[in-house]
Structures are given as C-alpha cells and as structure tokens.
C-alpha cells in the first residue's frame, strides 16, 4: 500500500495483518541480504508504508527483528521436538535443525550485539520471556532423552544456540575472507564447517555436563 493511500488499521485483526506483513517483509529482506544490511526504510518500502507508519506497530527496526527472532525460536523448537518424538538423535537434531535455519543463526548472532540495544523495555522483556519459555520447554524434552537433569537440558539447548551464533559467521565468511581463504589455503582452516563442528561441541557438552554435578 502506497503512503498516499495509507489508512490506519483500526480493528485488531487489521492491526495484526499489518504487523504480519511487516514481519514477513523483514524476514524476506534478511534472507536476501542478511540482518545487518536491512534498514527500517527498506522494510517500510517493501510493505508499502512510510517509516512513520511502520513505527506505529514496531518502535524500531530492532524490535521488528526481536519479534522475528522469537518466531524463529518457536519454529526451531517445534521442529526439534517433532524430530525427537520420531526417535531422532538429540545432538544430530539440534545441530542439523540449526544448520537448516540460516536466518535464525543470523538473528542469534545479532541479538545481544545490536537488536537488544535499540528496543523498548516492554519489547525487550517480551522477547526475553518468550525465549526463556522456549528454552525451558525444549530443555525439558532434551533432558529426558539424554538422561540429564532439567537444568542440564536447558543449559545444553541454550549453549547450542550460543555456539551456533558464533559458528555461523565463521562458517559463512564475507567475500573478502572467501578470497583470502582461496589465496591462502593455510588460513582456510579458520572457516569451520558449521554442522559437524556444532555436533562435536554439543556432544562434548552433553557428555561433560553430568560430570559437573
């Protein structure tokens, strides 16, 4: 909808439709160019609104991506739970489902470094509450499968996402480093394979947690 024809959504369902459209645009743009490269203006243009109209629904660009990150957390947890219910290996499932979600990994890397730095207190609190709820529920499932305590399961799930947030940019280097690795094979070891490295790290954590009781 062009700015000149903008009509403020008044009914709750219309407001939700507008929020959903903004989130969908932000998701699409981040998949195309990475979270760091998406501006509030580009989201607004994709939806067909002025920036001033977008901030009626989300106070900042960062709040858009915090809500999108919450969606990604829930989608990931749902898929992990589904696969574990079918008898899949816990470590493989945690790592492979993260590898299948580059946008989620990208968002994980930006959450504490940028997204939480420009959000309102209510938006940040809602995000934290949502994520902690997901981690607690999934941690309980993981704990049961691996014979860990519930707290250990929560730790393993949390650490899986922490490792993913650090491994993802290393495994997906920018063009300059791609060229560096191509010209300097001795440096290419710095480009770690994402899934296999994550699996090894999570396996070590899962084995080590009970020894710390």
Short mmCIF file of C-alpha atoms in Angstrom, two decimals:
data_model
loop_
_atom_site.label_atom_id
_atom_site.label_comp_id
_atom_site.label_asym_id
_atom_site.label_seq_id
_atom_site.Cartn_x
_atom_site.Cartn_y
_atom_site.Cartn_z
CA UNK A 1 0.00 0.00 0.00
CA UNK A 2 1.48 3.33 -1.01
CA UNK A 3 1.90 6.03 1.59
CA UNK A 4 -0.61 8.31 -0.20
CA UNK A 5 -3.36 5.71 0.22
CA UNK A 6 -2.45 4.67 3.76
CA UNK A 7 -5.41 4.13 6.04
CA UNK A 8 -4.71 3.42 9.68
CA UNK A 9 -5.76 -0.06 10.72
CA UNK A 10 -8.33 0.25 13.48
CA UNK A 11 -9.71 -3.23 14.04
CA UNK A 12 -7.48 -5.68 15.98
CA UNK A 13 -7.46 -8.15 13.10
CA UNK A 14 -6.38 -5.43 10.67
CA UNK A 15 -3.60 -4.32 13.00
CA UNK A 16 -2.41 -7.91 13.24
CA UNK A 17 -2.45 -8.23 9.45
CA UNK A 18 -0.30 -5.11 9.20
CA UNK A 19 2.17 -6.44 11.80
CA UNK A 20 2.34 -9.77 9.99
CA UNK A 21 3.06 -8.02 6.69
CA UNK A 22 5.90 -6.04 8.29
CA UNK A 23 7.40 -9.19 9.80
CA UNK A 24 7.12 -11.06 6.50
CA UNK A 25 8.91 -8.24 4.69
CA UNK A 26 11.66 -8.11 7.31
CA UNK A 27 12.12 -11.87 7.04
CA UNK A 28 12.34 -11.78 3.25
CA UNK A 29 14.86 -8.94 3.24
CA UNK A 30 17.04 -10.55 5.89
CA UNK A 31 17.11 -13.84 3.99
CA UNK A 32 18.17 -11.97 0.85
CA UNK A 33 20.84 -9.68 2.26
CA UNK A 34 21.47 -10.53 5.94
CA UNK A 35 20.05 -8.94 9.06
CA UNK A 36 22.77 -6.30 9.38
CA UNK A 37 22.00 -4.90 5.92
CA UNK A 38 18.27 -4.34 6.37
CA UNK A 39 17.11 -0.84 7.29
CA UNK A 40 13.77 0.30 8.64
CA UNK A 41 13.32 2.21 5.40
CA UNK A 42 13.77 -0.90 3.26
CA UNK A 43 11.22 -2.80 5.35
CA UNK A 44 8.76 0.08 5.04
CA UNK A 45 9.28 0.29 1.28
CA UNK A 46 8.72 -3.43 0.84
CA UNK A 47 5.45 -3.28 2.76
CA UNK A 48 4.42 -0.07 1.01
CA UNK A 49 4.32 2.16 4.09
CA UNK A 50 6.20 5.19 5.31
CA UNK A 51 8.67 4.62 8.15
CA UNK A 52 6.45 6.71 10.40
CA UNK A 53 3.63 4.25 9.81
CA UNK A 54 5.80 1.19 10.45
CA UNK A 55 6.77 2.54 13.88
CA UNK A 56 3.10 2.57 14.82
CA UNK A 57 3.46 -1.21 15.02
CA UNK A 58 7.12 -1.62 15.99
CA UNK A 59 9.05 1.12 17.73
CA UNK A 60 12.33 0.39 15.95
CA UNK A 61 13.89 -1.83 13.30
CA UNK A 62 15.44 -3.84 16.12
CA UNK A 63 12.05 -4.54 17.67
CA UNK A 64 10.88 -5.98 14.36
CA UNK A 65 13.80 -8.38 14.38
CA UNK A 66 13.40 -9.30 18.04
CA UNK A 67 9.84 -10.40 17.30
CA UNK A 68 11.01 -12.26 14.22
CA UNK A 69 13.71 -13.92 16.33
CA UNK A 70 11.03 -15.08 18.78
CA UNK A 71 9.13 -16.64 15.88
CA UNK A 72 12.32 -18.39 14.74
CA UNK A 73 12.97 -19.73 18.25
CA UNK A 74 9.50 -21.26 18.34
CA UNK A 75 9.77 -22.70 14.84
CA UNK A 76 13.11 -24.28 15.71
CA UNK A 77 11.87 -25.74 18.98
CA UNK A 78 8.77 -27.17 17.30
CA UNK A 79 10.89 -28.90 14.66
CA UNK A 80 13.38 -30.26 17.20
CA UNK A 81 10.53 -31.59 19.35
CA UNK A 82 8.87 -33.19 16.33
CA UNK A 83 12.05 -34.96 15.23
CA UNK A 84 12.88 -36.15 18.74
CA UNK A 85 9.36 -37.52 19.02
CA UNK A 86 10.14 -39.63 15.95
CA UNK A 87 13.23 -41.03 17.69
CA UNK A 88 15.95 -38.88 16.10
CA UNK A 89 19.32 -38.43 17.80
CA UNK A 90 19.35 -35.39 20.07
CA UNK A 91 22.76 -33.97 19.15
CA UNK A 92 22.29 -34.52 15.43
CA UNK A 93 18.84 -32.95 15.59
CA UNK A 94 19.93 -29.85 17.48
CA UNK A 95 22.82 -29.24 15.08
CA UNK A 96 21.05 -30.11 11.83
CA UNK A 97 17.95 -28.05 12.56
CA UNK A 98 20.14 -25.04 13.31
CA UNK A 99 22.12 -25.64 10.11
CA UNK A 100 18.82 -25.68 8.23
CA UNK A 101 17.95 -22.21 9.60
CA UNK A 102 20.50 -19.62 8.44
CA UNK A 103 18.16 -16.74 9.23
CA UNK A 104 17.75 -17.96 12.81
CA UNK A 105 21.53 -18.31 13.19
CA UNK A 106 22.00 -14.82 11.76
CA UNK A 107 19.46 -13.41 14.21
CA UNK A 108 21.14 -15.23 17.10
CA UNK A 109 24.41 -13.51 16.27
CA UNK A 110 22.82 -10.07 16.26
CA UNK A 111 20.54 -10.40 19.28
CA UNK A 112 22.87 -9.35 22.08
CA UNK A 113 25.21 -7.26 19.94
CA UNK A 114 22.67 -4.99 18.21
CA UNK A 115 19.00 -5.94 18.45
CA UNK A 116 18.69 -5.62 22.22
CA UNK A 117 20.47 -2.26 22.14
CA UNK A 118 17.66 -0.32 20.47
CA UNK A 119 14.44 -1.75 21.84
CA UNK A 120 11.98 -0.52 24.42
CA UNK A 121 11.87 -2.12 27.86
CA UNK A 122 8.47 -3.78 27.16
CA UNK A 123 9.66 -5.17 23.81
CA UNK A 124 12.91 -6.49 25.29
CA UNK A 125 11.06 -8.05 28.23
CA UNK A 126 8.56 -9.74 25.94
CA UNK A 127 11.40 -11.13 23.83
CA UNK A 128 13.29 -12.47 26.84
CA UNK A 129 10.16 -14.02 28.30
CA UNK A 130 9.34 -15.72 25.02
CA UNK A 131 12.84 -17.12 24.52
CA UNK A 132 13.20 -18.35 28.09
CA UNK A 133 9.87 -20.15 27.78
CA UNK A 134 11.01 -21.89 24.61
CA UNK A 135 14.37 -22.88 26.11
CA UNK A 136 12.73 -24.25 29.26
CA UNK A 137 10.23 -26.36 27.33
CA UNK A 138 12.78 -27.71 24.85
CA UNK A 139 15.37 -28.22 27.58
CA UNK A 140 12.94 -30.49 29.41
CA UNK A 141 12.47 -32.63 26.29
CA UNK A 142 16.22 -32.84 25.68
CA UNK A 143 16.93 -33.67 29.31
CA UNK A 144 14.55 -36.62 29.24
CA UNK A 145 16.09 -38.03 26.08
CA UNK A 146 19.70 -37.69 27.28
CA UNK A 147 19.07 -38.58 30.95
CA UNK A 148 20.21 -35.15 32.06
CA UNK A 149 18.71 -33.05 34.80
CA UNK A 150 16.19 -30.49 33.60
CA UNK A 151 18.65 -27.68 34.25
CA UNK A 152 21.34 -29.50 32.25
CA UNK A 153 18.89 -29.88 29.38
CA UNK A 154 18.17 -26.17 29.49
CA UNK A 155 21.91 -25.42 29.52
CA UNK A 156 22.53 -27.67 26.53
CA UNK A 157 19.77 -26.03 24.48
CA UNK A 158 20.99 -22.56 25.40
CA UNK A 159 24.60 -23.41 24.61
CA UNK A 160 23.56 -24.91 21.27
CA UNK A 161 22.25 -21.52 20.19
CA UNK A 162 25.25 -19.67 21.63
CA UNK A 163 27.63 -21.89 19.65
CA UNK A 164 25.50 -21.53 16.55
CA UNK A 165 25.59 -17.74 16.84
CA UNK A 166 29.39 -17.78 16.86
CA UNK A 167 29.93 -20.55 14.31
CA UNK A 168 27.52 -19.22 11.70
CA UNK A 169 29.52 -16.11 10.69
CA UNK A 170 32.77 -18.08 10.78
CA UNK A 171 31.30 -20.78 8.53
CA UNK A 172 29.78 -18.18 6.19
CA UNK A 173 32.55 -15.61 5.72
CA UNK A 174 32.17 -12.34 3.80
CA UNK A 175 33.55 -12.10 0.23
CA UNK A 176 36.87 -10.66 1.39
CA UNK A 177 37.60 -13.68 3.56
CA UNK A 178 36.39 -16.08 0.87
CA UNK A 179 39.08 -14.60 -1.35
CA UNK A 180 41.64 -14.73 1.48
CA UNK A 181 40.96 -18.45 2.01
CA UNK A 182 41.12 -19.12 -1.73
CA UNK A 183 44.52 -17.44 -1.99
CA UNK A 184 45.86 -18.78 1.32
CA UNK A 185 44.93 -22.43 1.87
CA UNK A 186 46.82 -22.41 5.17
CA UNK A 187 44.26 -19.93 6.52
CA UNK A 188 41.24 -21.81 5.24
CA UNK A 189 41.10 -23.88 8.43
CA UNK A 190 39.61 -20.79 10.08
CA UNK A 191 36.45 -21.39 8.02
CA UNK A 192 34.92 -24.07 10.21
CA UNK A 193 32.22 -26.40 8.83
CA UNK A 194 29.06 -25.43 10.67
CA UNK A 195 27.09 -28.64 11.29
CA UNK A 196 29.97 -31.01 12.07
CA UNK A 197 31.69 -28.50 14.36
CA UNK A 198 28.45 -27.82 16.19
CA UNK A 199 27.74 -31.54 16.61
CA UNK A 200 31.19 -32.14 18.09
CA UNK A 201 30.83 -29.25 20.50
CA UNK A 202 27.36 -30.29 21.63
CA UNK A 203 28.42 -33.91 22.08
CA UNK A 204 31.27 -32.77 24.32
CA UNK A 205 28.91 -30.55 26.33
CA UNK A 206 26.32 -33.29 26.73
CA UNK A 207 28.99 -35.71 27.95
CA UNK A 208 30.59 -33.17 30.25
CA UNK A 209 27.54 -31.67 31.99
CA UNK A 210 26.86 -34.69 34.26
CA UNK A 211 30.47 -34.63 35.49
CA UNK A 212 29.85 -31.15 36.96
CA UNK A 213 27.01 -32.24 39.26
#
